[in-house]
PDB file of C-alpha atoms in Angstrom:
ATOM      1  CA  UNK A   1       0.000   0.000   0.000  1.00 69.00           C
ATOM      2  CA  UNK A   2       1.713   3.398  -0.556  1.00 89.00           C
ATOM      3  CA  UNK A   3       2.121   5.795   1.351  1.00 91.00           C
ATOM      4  CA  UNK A   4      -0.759   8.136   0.154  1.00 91.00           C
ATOM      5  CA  UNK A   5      -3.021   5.426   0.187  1.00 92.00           C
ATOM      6  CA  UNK A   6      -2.202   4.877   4.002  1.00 93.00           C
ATOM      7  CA  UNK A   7      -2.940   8.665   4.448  1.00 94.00           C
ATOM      8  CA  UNK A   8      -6.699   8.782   2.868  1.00 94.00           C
ATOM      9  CA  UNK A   9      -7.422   5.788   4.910  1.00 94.00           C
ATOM     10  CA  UNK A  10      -6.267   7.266   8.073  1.00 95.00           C
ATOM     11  CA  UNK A  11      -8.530  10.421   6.783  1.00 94.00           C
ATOM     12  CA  UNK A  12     -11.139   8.012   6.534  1.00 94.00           C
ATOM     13  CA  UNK A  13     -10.849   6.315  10.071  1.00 94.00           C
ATOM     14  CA  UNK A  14     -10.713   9.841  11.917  1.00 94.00           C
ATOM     15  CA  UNK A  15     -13.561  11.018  10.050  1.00 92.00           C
ATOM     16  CA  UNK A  16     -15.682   7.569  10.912  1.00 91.00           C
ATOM     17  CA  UNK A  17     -14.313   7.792  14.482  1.00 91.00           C
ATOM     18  CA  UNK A  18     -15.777  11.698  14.374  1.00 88.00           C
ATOM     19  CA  UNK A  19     -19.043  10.596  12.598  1.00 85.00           C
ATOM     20  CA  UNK A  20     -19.368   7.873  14.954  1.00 86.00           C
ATOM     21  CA  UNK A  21     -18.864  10.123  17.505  1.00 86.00           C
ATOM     22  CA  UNK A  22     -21.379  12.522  16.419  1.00 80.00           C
ATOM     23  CA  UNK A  23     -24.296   9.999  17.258  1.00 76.00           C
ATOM     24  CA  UNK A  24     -23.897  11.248  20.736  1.00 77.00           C
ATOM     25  CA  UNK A  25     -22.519  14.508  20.515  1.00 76.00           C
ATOM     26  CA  UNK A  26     -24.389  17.268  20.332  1.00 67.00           C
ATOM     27  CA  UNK A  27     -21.282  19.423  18.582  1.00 67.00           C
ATOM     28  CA  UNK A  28     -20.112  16.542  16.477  1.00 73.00           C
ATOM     29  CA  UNK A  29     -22.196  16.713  13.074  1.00 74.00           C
ATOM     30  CA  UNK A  30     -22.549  12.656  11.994  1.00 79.00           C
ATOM     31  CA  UNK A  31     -23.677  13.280   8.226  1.00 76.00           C
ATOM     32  CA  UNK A  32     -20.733  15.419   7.253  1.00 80.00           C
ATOM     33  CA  UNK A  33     -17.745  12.920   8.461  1.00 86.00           C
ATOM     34  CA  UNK A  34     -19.322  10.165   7.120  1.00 87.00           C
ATOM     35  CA  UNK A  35     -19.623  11.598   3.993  1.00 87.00           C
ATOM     36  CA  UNK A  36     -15.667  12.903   4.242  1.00 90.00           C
ATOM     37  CA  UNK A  37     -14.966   9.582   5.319  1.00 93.00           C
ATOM     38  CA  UNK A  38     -16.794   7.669   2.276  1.00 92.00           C
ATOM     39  CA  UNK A  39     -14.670  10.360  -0.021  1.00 92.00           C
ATOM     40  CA  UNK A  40     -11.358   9.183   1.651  1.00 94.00           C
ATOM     41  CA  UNK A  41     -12.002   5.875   1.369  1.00 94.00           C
ATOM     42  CA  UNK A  42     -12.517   6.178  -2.355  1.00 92.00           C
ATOM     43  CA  UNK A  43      -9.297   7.805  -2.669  1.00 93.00           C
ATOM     44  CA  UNK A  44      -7.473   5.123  -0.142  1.00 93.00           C
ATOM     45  CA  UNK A  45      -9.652   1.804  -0.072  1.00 92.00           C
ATOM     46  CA  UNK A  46     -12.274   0.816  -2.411  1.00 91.00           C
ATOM     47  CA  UNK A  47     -13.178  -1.474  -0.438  1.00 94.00           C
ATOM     48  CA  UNK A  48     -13.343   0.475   2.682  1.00 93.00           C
ATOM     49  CA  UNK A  49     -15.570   2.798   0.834  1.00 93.00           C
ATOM     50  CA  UNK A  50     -17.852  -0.500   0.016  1.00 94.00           C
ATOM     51  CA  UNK A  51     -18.105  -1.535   3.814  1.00 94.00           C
ATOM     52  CA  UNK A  52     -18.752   1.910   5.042  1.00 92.00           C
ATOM     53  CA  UNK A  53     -21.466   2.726   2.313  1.00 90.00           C
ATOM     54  CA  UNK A  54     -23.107  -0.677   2.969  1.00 93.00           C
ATOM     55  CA  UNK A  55     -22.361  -0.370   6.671  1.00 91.00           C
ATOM     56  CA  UNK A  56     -25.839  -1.027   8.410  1.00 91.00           C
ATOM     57  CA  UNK A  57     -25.362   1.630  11.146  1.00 84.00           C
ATOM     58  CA  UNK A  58     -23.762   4.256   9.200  1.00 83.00           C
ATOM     59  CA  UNK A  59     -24.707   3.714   5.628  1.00 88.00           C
ATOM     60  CA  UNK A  60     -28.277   4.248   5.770  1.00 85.00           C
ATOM     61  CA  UNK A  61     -27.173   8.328   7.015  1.00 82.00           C
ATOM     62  CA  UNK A  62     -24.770   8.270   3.928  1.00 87.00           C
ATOM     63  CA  UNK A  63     -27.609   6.875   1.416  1.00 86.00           C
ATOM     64  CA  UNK A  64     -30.095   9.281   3.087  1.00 87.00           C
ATOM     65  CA  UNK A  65     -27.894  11.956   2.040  1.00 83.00           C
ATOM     66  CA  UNK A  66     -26.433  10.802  -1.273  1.00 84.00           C
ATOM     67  CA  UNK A  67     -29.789  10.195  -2.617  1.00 89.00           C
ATOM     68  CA  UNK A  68     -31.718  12.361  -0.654  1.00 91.00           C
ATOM     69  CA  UNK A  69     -29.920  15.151   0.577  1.00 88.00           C
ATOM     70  CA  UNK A  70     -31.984  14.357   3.808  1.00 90.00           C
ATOM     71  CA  UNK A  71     -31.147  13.641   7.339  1.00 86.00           C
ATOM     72  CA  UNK A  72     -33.229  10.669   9.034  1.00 82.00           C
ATOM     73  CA  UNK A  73     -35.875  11.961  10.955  1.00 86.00           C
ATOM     74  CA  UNK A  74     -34.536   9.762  14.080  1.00 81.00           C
ATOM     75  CA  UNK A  75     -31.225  11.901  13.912  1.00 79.00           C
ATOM     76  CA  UNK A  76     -32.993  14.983  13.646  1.00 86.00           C
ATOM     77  CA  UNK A  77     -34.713  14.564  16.858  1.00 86.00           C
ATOM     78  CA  UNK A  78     -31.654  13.218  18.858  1.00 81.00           C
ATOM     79  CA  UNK A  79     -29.676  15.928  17.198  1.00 81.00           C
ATOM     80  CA  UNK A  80     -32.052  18.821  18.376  1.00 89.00           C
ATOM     81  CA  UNK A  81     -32.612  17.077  21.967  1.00 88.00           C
ATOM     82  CA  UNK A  82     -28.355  17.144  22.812  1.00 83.00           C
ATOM     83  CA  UNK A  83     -28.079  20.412  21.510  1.00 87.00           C
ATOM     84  CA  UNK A  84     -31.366  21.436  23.744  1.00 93.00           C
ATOM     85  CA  UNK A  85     -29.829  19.404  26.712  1.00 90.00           C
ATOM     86  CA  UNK A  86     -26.257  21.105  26.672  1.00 89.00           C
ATOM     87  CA  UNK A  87     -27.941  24.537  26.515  1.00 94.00           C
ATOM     88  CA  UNK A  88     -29.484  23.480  29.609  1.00 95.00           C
ATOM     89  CA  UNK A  89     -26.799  22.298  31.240  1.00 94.00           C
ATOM     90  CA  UNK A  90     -24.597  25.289  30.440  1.00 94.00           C
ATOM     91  CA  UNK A  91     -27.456  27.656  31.923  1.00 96.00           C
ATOM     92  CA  UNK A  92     -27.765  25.552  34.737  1.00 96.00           C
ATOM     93  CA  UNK A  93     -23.839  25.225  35.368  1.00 96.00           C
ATOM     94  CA  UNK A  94     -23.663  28.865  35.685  1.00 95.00           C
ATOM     95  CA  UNK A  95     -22.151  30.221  33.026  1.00 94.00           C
ATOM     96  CA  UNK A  96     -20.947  33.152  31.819  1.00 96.00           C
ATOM     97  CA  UNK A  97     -23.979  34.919  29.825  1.00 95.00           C
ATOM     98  CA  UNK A  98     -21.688  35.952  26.672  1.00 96.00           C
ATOM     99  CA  UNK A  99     -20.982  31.881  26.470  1.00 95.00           C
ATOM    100  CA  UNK A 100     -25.149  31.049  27.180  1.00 96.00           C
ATOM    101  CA  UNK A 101     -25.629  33.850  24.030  1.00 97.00           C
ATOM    102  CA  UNK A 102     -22.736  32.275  21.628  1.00 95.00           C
ATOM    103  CA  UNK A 103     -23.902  29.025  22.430  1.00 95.00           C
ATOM    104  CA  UNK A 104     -27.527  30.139  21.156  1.00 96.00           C
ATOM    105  CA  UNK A 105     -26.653  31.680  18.405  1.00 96.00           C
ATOM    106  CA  UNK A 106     -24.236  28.144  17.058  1.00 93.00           C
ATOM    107  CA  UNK A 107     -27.206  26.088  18.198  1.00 93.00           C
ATOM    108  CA  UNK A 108     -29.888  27.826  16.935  1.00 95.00           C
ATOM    109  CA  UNK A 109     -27.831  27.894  13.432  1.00 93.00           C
ATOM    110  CA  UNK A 110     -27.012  24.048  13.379  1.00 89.00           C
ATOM    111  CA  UNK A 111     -30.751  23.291  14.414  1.00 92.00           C
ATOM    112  CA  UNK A 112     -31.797  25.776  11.640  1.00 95.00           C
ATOM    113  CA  UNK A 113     -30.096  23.359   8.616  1.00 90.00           C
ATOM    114  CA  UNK A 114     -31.015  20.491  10.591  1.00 89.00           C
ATOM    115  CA  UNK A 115     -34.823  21.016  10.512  1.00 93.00           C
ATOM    116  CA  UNK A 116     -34.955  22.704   7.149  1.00 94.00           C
ATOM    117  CA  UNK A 117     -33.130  19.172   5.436  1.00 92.00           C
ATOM    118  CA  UNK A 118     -35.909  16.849   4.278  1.00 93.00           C
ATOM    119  CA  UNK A 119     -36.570  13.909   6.045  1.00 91.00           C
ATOM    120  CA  UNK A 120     -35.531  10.977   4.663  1.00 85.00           C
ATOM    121  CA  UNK A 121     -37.877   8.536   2.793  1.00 73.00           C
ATOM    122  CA  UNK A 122     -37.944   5.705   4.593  1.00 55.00           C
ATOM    123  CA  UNK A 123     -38.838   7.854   7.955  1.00 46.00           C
ATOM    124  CA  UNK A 124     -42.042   9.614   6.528  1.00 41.00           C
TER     125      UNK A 124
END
C-alpha cells in the first residue's frame, strides 16, 4: 500500500471515528464525516468505501444523504434534543452569559439546517 493510500485511509478512520462520535454529541455533526470519510475511502480503499457505504449503522445516514440530501428523521430529533440538553446544562452550570448567548446563536444555526433538510424517505 503506498504511502498516500495509508494517508486517505487514516482520513477516513478519523472522520468515521468523528461521525461515529457525532451519534452522541451534540457538537459533532454525523452526516458530514461520514460523507468525508466515504470520499477518503474512495481515494485510499475501495473497499473500505464498500463496507462503510453498505455499513448497516452508518450507511443508511450516507444513502439518506447521497440520494436524498436528507437527514433521518430519528437523527434529527436526537440531534435537536443534545443540543437542547447542553444549553441546559450550560445555563444551569452557571455560566458566563456571553458563552449562554454564543452558544444560542451556534445552536440555533445548526438546528436551523437540521430542521430545514428533508426527512428521509424511509422515515415519513
Amino acid at each position: 500500500m503506498r504511502l498516500t493510500q495509508i494517508a486517505w485511509c487514516a482520513l477516513a478512520y478519523l472522520c468515521i471515528g468523528l461521525g461515529i462520535a457525532g451519534i452522541v454529541l451534540p457538537l459533532v455533526p454525523t452526516t458530514p464525516f461520514l460523507l468525508l470519510a466515504l470520499w477518503a475511502a474512495t481515494k485510499g480503499s475501495p473497499r473500505m468505501a464498500h463496507w462503510l457505504y453498505h455499513h448497516p449503522r452508518m450507511g443508511p445516514y450516507l444513502h439518506a444523504w447521497h440520494e436524498q440530501r436528507a437527514i433521518p428523521k430519528r437523527a434529527k430529533i436526537i440531534a435537536l434534543g443534545l443540543l437542547t440538553s447542553t444549553w441546559l446544562i450550560l445555563l444551569a452550570s452557571g455560566a458566563h452569559h456571553f458563552l449562554l448567548v454564543g452558544m444560542a446563536t451556534f445552536f440555533i444555526g445548526a438546528a436551523s439546517f437540521i430542521v430545514t433538510r428533508p426527512n428521509a424517505y424511509a422515515d415519513q
